[in-house]
Amino acid sequence: MNILSGLGYSGIATLTNYGDHILQLDPQLISDILIQGIAIFILFFLLSKILFDPVKKLLANRTERIKNDIESAEKDKADAAALKAEYDEKMKSIDKEKEEILSSARERGRKKEAQIVEEANAEAARIIERANQEIKLEKEKVSDDMRKEIVRVATAMAAKIIEQQIDESKQDALIEDTLKEMGGSTWLGR
């Protein structure tokens, strides 16, 4: 009876007309069900053509675009990795080249240093040689000057000896006096 109270008065009359059966299959009901089924099928078919196919196509395009983007990103990642490897290799090459340049510069610096030291030593040797030659020339000049002086003194002595006509003891004393004036140690050391 609960069913009857929920249906209202018109529903009660319908149930009473059909008896104890709630649903009677009459031709009108079957045709309505068939028409509604066909209408739902046509509506589903039209909606699938109008809505579902474009949505499926849109989703397929989007899936394809996402797949292409992923492939492009993976390709870009691989390219970036290759560029990084190339960059790292170039950096190693640059570091190696830098070390070679620094090593070469150090070697040239050492050679230049050795050359400068060698030139300085050669210049010092030339200066010393020149100084020795100048000393030798100065000694020879002093020696020549001394010889000239000795000759002058000897000449002067000879003139005095001739003038005075002295004996040998006076002559020896005169020579000694002359030598003392000239510096006897120089004369005797020679």
PDB file of C-alpha atoms in Angstrom:
ATOM      1  CA  MET A   1       0.000   0.000   0.000  1.00  0.00           C
ATOM      2  CA  ASN A   2       2.931   2.313   0.417  1.00  0.00           C
ATOM      3  CA  ILE A   3       3.320   2.369  -3.329  1.00  0.00           C
ATOM      4  CA  LEU A   4      -0.274   3.393  -3.710  1.00  0.00           C
ATOM      5  CA  SER A   5       0.002   6.322  -1.330  1.00  0.00           C
ATOM      6  CA  GLY A   6       3.043   7.711  -3.159  1.00  0.00           C
ATOM      7  CA  LEU A   7       1.420   7.608  -6.595  1.00  0.00           C
ATOM      8  CA  GLY A   8      -1.558   9.728  -5.821  1.00  0.00           C
ATOM      9  CA  TYR A   9      -5.190   9.232  -6.931  1.00  0.00           C
ATOM     10  CA  SER A  10      -4.577   8.964 -10.671  1.00  0.00           C
ATOM     11  CA  GLY A  11      -1.951   6.333 -10.121  1.00  0.00           C
ATOM     12  CA  ILE A  12      -4.273   4.356  -7.996  1.00  0.00           C
ATOM     13  CA  ALA A  13      -6.837   4.296 -10.750  1.00  0.00           C
ATOM     14  CA  THR A  14      -4.241   3.079 -13.218  1.00  0.00           C
ATOM     15  CA  LEU A  15      -3.201   0.261 -10.962  1.00  0.00           C
ATOM     16  CA  THR A  16      -6.707  -0.762 -10.368  1.00  0.00           C
ATOM     17  CA  ASN A  17      -7.429  -0.869 -14.045  1.00  0.00           C
ATOM     18  CA  TYR A  18      -4.557  -3.179 -14.725  1.00  0.00           C
ATOM     19  CA  GLY A  19      -5.038  -5.276 -11.756  1.00  0.00           C
ATOM     20  CA  ASP A  20      -2.198  -6.471  -9.644  1.00  0.00           C
ATOM     21  CA  HIS A  21       0.448  -5.782 -12.268  1.00  0.00           C
ATOM     22  CA  ILE A  22       2.190  -2.447 -12.141  1.00  0.00           C
ATOM     23  CA  LEU A  23       3.522  -2.653 -15.649  1.00  0.00           C
ATOM     24  CA  GLN A  24       1.502  -3.980 -18.489  1.00  0.00           C
ATOM     25  CA  LEU A  25       3.105  -4.284 -21.904  1.00  0.00           C
ATOM     26  CA  ASP A  26       0.675  -2.791 -24.281  1.00  0.00           C
ATOM     27  CA  PRO A  27       1.523  -1.846 -27.860  1.00  0.00           C
ATOM     28  CA  GLN A  28       1.581   1.859 -27.114  1.00  0.00           C
ATOM     29  CA  LEU A  29       4.183   1.392 -24.369  1.00  0.00           C
ATOM     30  CA  ILE A  30       6.353  -0.799 -26.566  1.00  0.00           C
ATOM     31  CA  SER A  31       6.209   1.702 -29.437  1.00  0.00           C
ATOM     32  CA  ASP A  32       7.045   4.545 -27.009  1.00  0.00           C
ATOM     33  CA  ILE A  33       9.990   2.573 -25.654  1.00  0.00           C
ATOM     34  CA  LEU A  34      11.190   1.794 -29.185  1.00  0.00           C
ATOM     35  CA  ILE A  35      10.813   5.405 -30.311  1.00  0.00           C
ATOM     36  CA  GLN A  36      12.594   6.630 -27.207  1.00  0.00           C
ATOM     37  CA  GLY A  37      15.357   4.030 -27.740  1.00  0.00           C
ATOM     38  CA  ILE A  38      15.748   5.068 -31.376  1.00  0.00           C
ATOM     39  CA  ALA A  39      15.711   8.731 -30.357  1.00  0.00           C
ATOM     40  CA  ILE A  40      18.390   8.056 -27.721  1.00  0.00           C
ATOM     41  CA  PHE A  41      20.470   6.113 -30.277  1.00  0.00           C
ATOM     42  CA  ILE A  42      20.088   8.922 -32.858  1.00  0.00           C
ATOM     43  CA  LEU A  43      20.886  11.496 -30.191  1.00  0.00           C
ATOM     44  CA  PHE A  44      23.941   9.458 -29.120  1.00  0.00           C
ATOM     45  CA  PHE A  45      25.019   9.077 -32.759  1.00  0.00           C
ATOM     46  CA  LEU A  46      24.562  12.803 -33.464  1.00  0.00           C
ATOM     47  CA  LEU A  47      26.295  13.788 -30.245  1.00  0.00           C
ATOM     48  CA  SER A  48      29.172  11.441 -31.037  1.00  0.00           C
ATOM     49  CA  LYS A  49      29.531  12.993 -34.490  1.00  0.00           C
ATOM     50  CA  ILE A  50      29.027  16.559 -33.307  1.00  0.00           C
ATOM     51  CA  LEU A  51      30.685  16.441 -29.862  1.00  0.00           C
ATOM     52  CA  PHE A  52      32.524  13.226 -29.149  1.00  0.00           C
ATOM     53  CA  ASP A  53      34.496  13.012 -32.419  1.00  0.00           C
ATOM     54  CA  PRO A  54      35.781  16.600 -32.232  1.00  0.00           C
ATOM     55  CA  VAL A  55      36.574  16.117 -28.543  1.00  0.00           C
ATOM     56  CA  LYS A  56      38.340  12.828 -29.353  1.00  0.00           C
ATOM     57  CA  LYS A  57      40.166  14.577 -32.208  1.00  0.00           C
ATOM     58  CA  LEU A  58      41.053  17.491 -29.917  1.00  0.00           C
ATOM     59  CA  LEU A  59      42.318  15.070 -27.259  1.00  0.00           C
ATOM     60  CA  ALA A  60      44.251  13.087 -29.876  1.00  0.00           C
ATOM     61  CA  ASN A  61      45.810  16.312 -31.214  1.00  0.00           C
ATOM     62  CA  ARG A  62      46.633  17.426 -27.710  1.00  0.00           C
ATOM     63  CA  THR A  63      48.134  14.017 -26.905  1.00  0.00           C
ATOM     64  CA  GLU A  64      50.181  14.195 -30.120  1.00  0.00           C
ATOM     65  CA  ARG A  65      51.320  17.750 -29.321  1.00  0.00           C
ATOM     66  CA  ILE A  66      52.308  16.732 -25.783  1.00  0.00           C
ATOM     67  CA  LYS A  67      54.145  13.713 -27.188  1.00  0.00           C
ATOM     68  CA  ASN A  68      55.955  15.972 -29.685  1.00  0.00           C
ATOM     69  CA  ASP A  69      56.766  18.461 -26.919  1.00  0.00           C
ATOM     70  CA  ILE A  70      58.178  15.645 -24.775  1.00  0.00           C
ATOM     71  CA  GLU A  71      60.244  14.358 -27.713  1.00  0.00           C
ATOM     72  CA  SER A  72      61.413  17.906 -28.452  1.00  0.00           C
ATOM     73  CA  ALA A  73      62.303  18.428 -24.783  1.00  0.00           C
ATOM     74  CA  GLU A  74      64.226  15.134 -24.740  1.00  0.00           C
ATOM     75  CA  LYS A  75      66.004  16.131 -27.971  1.00  0.00           C
ATOM     76  CA  ASP A  76      66.796  19.569 -26.489  1.00  0.00           C
ATOM     77  CA  LYS A  77      68.036  17.880 -23.327  1.00  0.00           C
ATOM     78  CA  ALA A  78      70.283  15.586 -25.391  1.00  0.00           C
ATOM     79  CA  ASP A  79      71.523  18.589 -27.404  1.00  0.00           C
ATOM     80  CA  ALA A  80      72.183  20.495 -24.186  1.00  0.00           C
ATOM     81  CA  ALA A  81      74.097  17.522 -22.798  1.00  0.00           C
ATOM     82  CA  ALA A  82      76.136  17.347 -26.025  1.00  0.00           C
ATOM     83  CA  LEU A  83      76.804  21.088 -25.885  1.00  0.00           C
ATOM     84  CA  LYS A  84      77.816  20.792 -22.237  1.00  0.00           C
ATOM     85  CA  ALA A  85      80.180  17.942 -23.086  1.00  0.00           C
ATOM     86  CA  GLU A  86      81.605  20.007 -25.952  1.00  0.00           C
ATOM     87  CA  TYR A  87      81.920  23.015 -23.635  1.00  0.00           C
ATOM     88  CA  ASP A  88      83.665  20.902 -20.999  1.00  0.00           C
ATOM     89  CA  GLU A  89      86.032  19.539 -23.654  1.00  0.00           C
ATOM     90  CA  LYS A  90      86.784  23.043 -24.893  1.00  0.00           C
ATOM     91  CA  MET A  91      87.390  24.197 -21.321  1.00  0.00           C
ATOM     92  CA  LYS A  92      89.846  21.325 -20.823  1.00  0.00           C
ATOM     93  CA  SER A  93      91.511  22.259 -24.113  1.00  0.00           C
ATOM     94  CA  ILE A  94      91.679  25.910 -23.058  1.00  0.00           C
ATOM     95  CA  ASP A  95      93.127  24.924 -19.676  1.00  0.00           C
ATOM     96  CA  LYS A  96      95.717  22.743 -21.402  1.00  0.00           C
ATOM     97  CA  GLU A  97      96.559  25.528 -23.865  1.00  0.00           C
ATOM     98  CA  LYS A  98      96.803  28.010 -20.976  1.00  0.00           C
ATOM     99  CA  GLU A  99      99.233  25.709 -19.160  1.00  0.00           C
ATOM    100  CA  GLU A 100     101.292  25.319 -22.354  1.00  0.00           C
ATOM    101  CA  ILE A 101     101.392  29.094 -22.841  1.00  0.00           C
ATOM    102  CA  LEU A 102     102.373  29.652 -19.208  1.00  0.00           C
ATOM    103  CA  SER A 103     105.003  26.924 -19.421  1.00  0.00           C
ATOM    104  CA  SER A 104     106.354  28.419 -22.641  1.00  0.00           C
ATOM    105  CA  ALA A 105     106.391  31.892 -21.089  1.00  0.00           C
ATOM    106  CA  ARG A 106     108.207  30.566 -18.015  1.00  0.00           C
ATOM    107  CA  GLU A 107     110.760  28.809 -20.241  1.00  0.00           C
ATOM    108  CA  ARG A 108     111.279  31.969 -22.323  1.00  0.00           C
ATOM    109  CA  GLY A 109     111.645  33.924 -19.071  1.00  0.00           C
ATOM    110  CA  ARG A 110     114.282  31.496 -17.821  1.00  0.00           C
ATOM    111  CA  LYS A 111     116.141  31.677 -21.143  1.00  0.00           C
ATOM    112  CA  LYS A 112     115.930  35.470 -21.153  1.00  0.00           C
ATOM    113  CA  GLU A 113     117.141  35.543 -17.549  1.00  0.00           C
ATOM    114  CA  ALA A 114     120.064  33.267 -18.417  1.00  0.00           C
ATOM    115  CA  GLN A 115     120.823  35.396 -21.474  1.00  0.00           C
ATOM    116  CA  ILE A 116     120.726  38.608 -19.408  1.00  0.00           C
ATOM    117  CA  VAL A 117     122.983  37.062 -16.748  1.00  0.00           C
ATOM    118  CA  GLU A 118     125.337  35.818 -19.448  1.00  0.00           C
ATOM    119  CA  GLU A 119     125.421  39.243 -21.114  1.00  0.00           C
ATOM    120  CA  ALA A 120     125.986  40.895 -17.724  1.00  0.00           C
ATOM    121  CA  ASN A 121     128.836  38.485 -16.977  1.00  0.00           C
ATOM    122  CA  ALA A 122     130.315  39.114 -20.424  1.00  0.00           C
ATOM    123  CA  GLU A 123     129.976  42.890 -19.921  1.00  0.00           C
ATOM    124  CA  ALA A 124     131.589  42.568 -16.483  1.00  0.00           C
ATOM    125  CA  ALA A 125     134.417  40.520 -18.008  1.00  0.00           C
ATOM    126  CA  ARG A 126     134.864  43.180 -20.725  1.00  0.00           C
ATOM    127  CA  ILE A 127     134.892  45.926 -18.095  1.00  0.00           C
ATOM    128  CA  ILE A 128     137.441  43.994 -16.021  1.00  0.00           C
ATOM    129  CA  GLU A 129     139.544  43.328 -19.137  1.00  0.00           C
ATOM    130  CA  ARG A 130     139.360  46.994 -20.116  1.00  0.00           C
ATOM    131  CA  ALA A 131     140.295  48.013 -16.576  1.00  0.00           C
ATOM    132  CA  ASN A 132     143.209  45.563 -16.602  1.00  0.00           C
ATOM    133  CA  GLN A 133     144.355  46.945 -19.958  1.00  0.00           C
ATOM    134  CA  GLU A 134     144.047  50.499 -18.657  1.00  0.00           C
ATOM    135  CA  ILE A 135     146.026  49.492 -15.537  1.00  0.00           C
ATOM    136  CA  LYS A 136     148.634  47.852 -17.737  1.00  0.00           C
ATOM    137  CA  LEU A 137     148.811  50.923 -19.989  1.00  0.00           C
ATOM    138  CA  GLU A 138     149.009  53.162 -16.923  1.00  0.00           C
ATOM    139  CA  LYS A 139     151.826  50.988 -15.527  1.00  0.00           C
ATOM    140  CA  GLU A 140     153.631  51.175 -18.860  1.00  0.00           C
ATOM    141  CA  LYS A 141     153.097  54.932 -18.967  1.00  0.00           C
ATOM    142  CA  VAL A 142     154.364  55.293 -15.394  1.00  0.00           C
ATOM    143  CA  SER A 143     157.269  52.999 -16.256  1.00  0.00           C
ATOM    144  CA  ASP A 144     158.051  55.074 -19.360  1.00  0.00           C
ATOM    145  CA  ASP A 145     157.739  58.258 -17.356  1.00  0.00           C
ATOM    146  CA  MET A 146     160.047  56.776 -14.758  1.00  0.00           C
ATOM    147  CA  ARG A 147     162.570  55.748 -17.390  1.00  0.00           C
ATOM    148  CA  LYS A 148     162.451  59.211 -18.858  1.00  0.00           C
ATOM    149  CA  GLU A 149     162.934  60.653 -15.396  1.00  0.00           C
ATOM    150  CA  ILE A 150     165.811  58.250 -14.742  1.00  0.00           C
ATOM    151  CA  VAL A 151     167.361  59.204 -18.059  1.00  0.00           C
ATOM    152  CA  ARG A 152     166.891  62.888 -17.202  1.00  0.00           C
ATOM    153  CA  VAL A 153     168.343  62.318 -13.733  1.00  0.00           C
ATOM    154  CA  ALA A 154     171.179  60.263 -15.169  1.00  0.00           C
ATOM    155  CA  THR A 155     171.841  62.979 -17.701  1.00  0.00           C
ATOM    156  CA  ALA A 156     171.746  65.589 -14.988  1.00  0.00           C
ATOM    157  CA  MET A 157     174.047  63.449 -12.879  1.00  0.00           C
ATOM    158  CA  ALA A 158     176.395  62.906 -15.740  1.00  0.00           C
ATOM    159  CA  ALA A 159     176.464  66.618 -16.324  1.00  0.00           C
ATOM    160  CA  LYS A 160     177.242  67.216 -12.662  1.00  0.00           C
ATOM    161  CA  ILE A 161     179.894  64.521 -12.685  1.00  0.00           C
ATOM    162  CA  ILE A 162     181.501  65.973 -15.727  1.00  0.00           C
ATOM    163  CA  GLU A 163     181.367  69.420 -14.212  1.00  0.00           C
ATOM    164  CA  GLN A 164     182.897  68.484 -10.946  1.00  0.00           C
ATOM    165  CA  GLN A 165     185.231  65.798 -11.967  1.00  0.00           C
ATOM    166  CA  ILE A 166     184.979  64.173  -8.690  1.00  0.00           C
ATOM    167  CA  ASP A 167     186.364  60.943  -7.514  1.00  0.00           C
ATOM    168  CA  GLU A 168     184.482  57.696  -7.184  1.00  0.00           C
ATOM    169  CA  SER A 169     183.431  58.093  -3.556  1.00  0.00           C
ATOM    170  CA  LYS A 170     181.824  61.409  -4.301  1.00  0.00           C
ATOM    171  CA  GLN A 171     180.196  59.902  -7.341  1.00  0.00           C
ATOM    172  CA  ASP A 172     178.680  57.043  -5.297  1.00  0.00           C
ATOM    173  CA  ALA A 173     177.366  59.497  -2.732  1.00  0.00           C
ATOM    174  CA  LEU A 174     175.845  61.605  -5.497  1.00  0.00           C
ATOM    175  CA  ILE A 175     174.111  58.551  -7.001  1.00  0.00           C
ATOM    176  CA  GLU A 176     172.699  57.596  -3.628  1.00  0.00           C
ATOM    177  CA  ASP A 177     171.388  61.097  -3.056  1.00  0.00           C
ATOM    178  CA  THR A 178     169.749  61.050  -6.471  1.00  0.00           C
ATOM    179  CA  LEU A 179     168.197  57.679  -5.798  1.00  0.00           C
ATOM    180  CA  LYS A 180     166.855  58.905  -2.483  1.00  0.00           C
ATOM    181  CA  GLU A 181     165.226  61.844  -4.255  1.00  0.00           C
ATOM    182  CA  MET A 182     163.612  59.497  -6.809  1.00  0.00           C
ATOM    183  CA  GLY A 183     162.642  56.829  -4.326  1.00  0.00           C
ATOM    184  CA  GLY A 184     165.281  54.212  -4.152  1.00  0.00           C
ATOM    185  CA  SER A 185     162.938  51.358  -3.376  1.00  0.00           C
ATOM    186  CA  THR A 186     161.212  51.733  -6.755  1.00  0.00           C
ATOM    187  CA  TRP A 187     164.510  51.651  -8.588  1.00  0.00           C
ATOM    188  CA  LEU A 188     165.911  48.768  -6.602  1.00  0.00           C
ATOM    189  CA  GLY A 189     162.636  46.777  -6.697  1.00  0.00           C
ATOM    190  CA  ARG A 190     162.559  46.875 -10.440  1.00  0.00           C
TER     191      ARG A 190
END
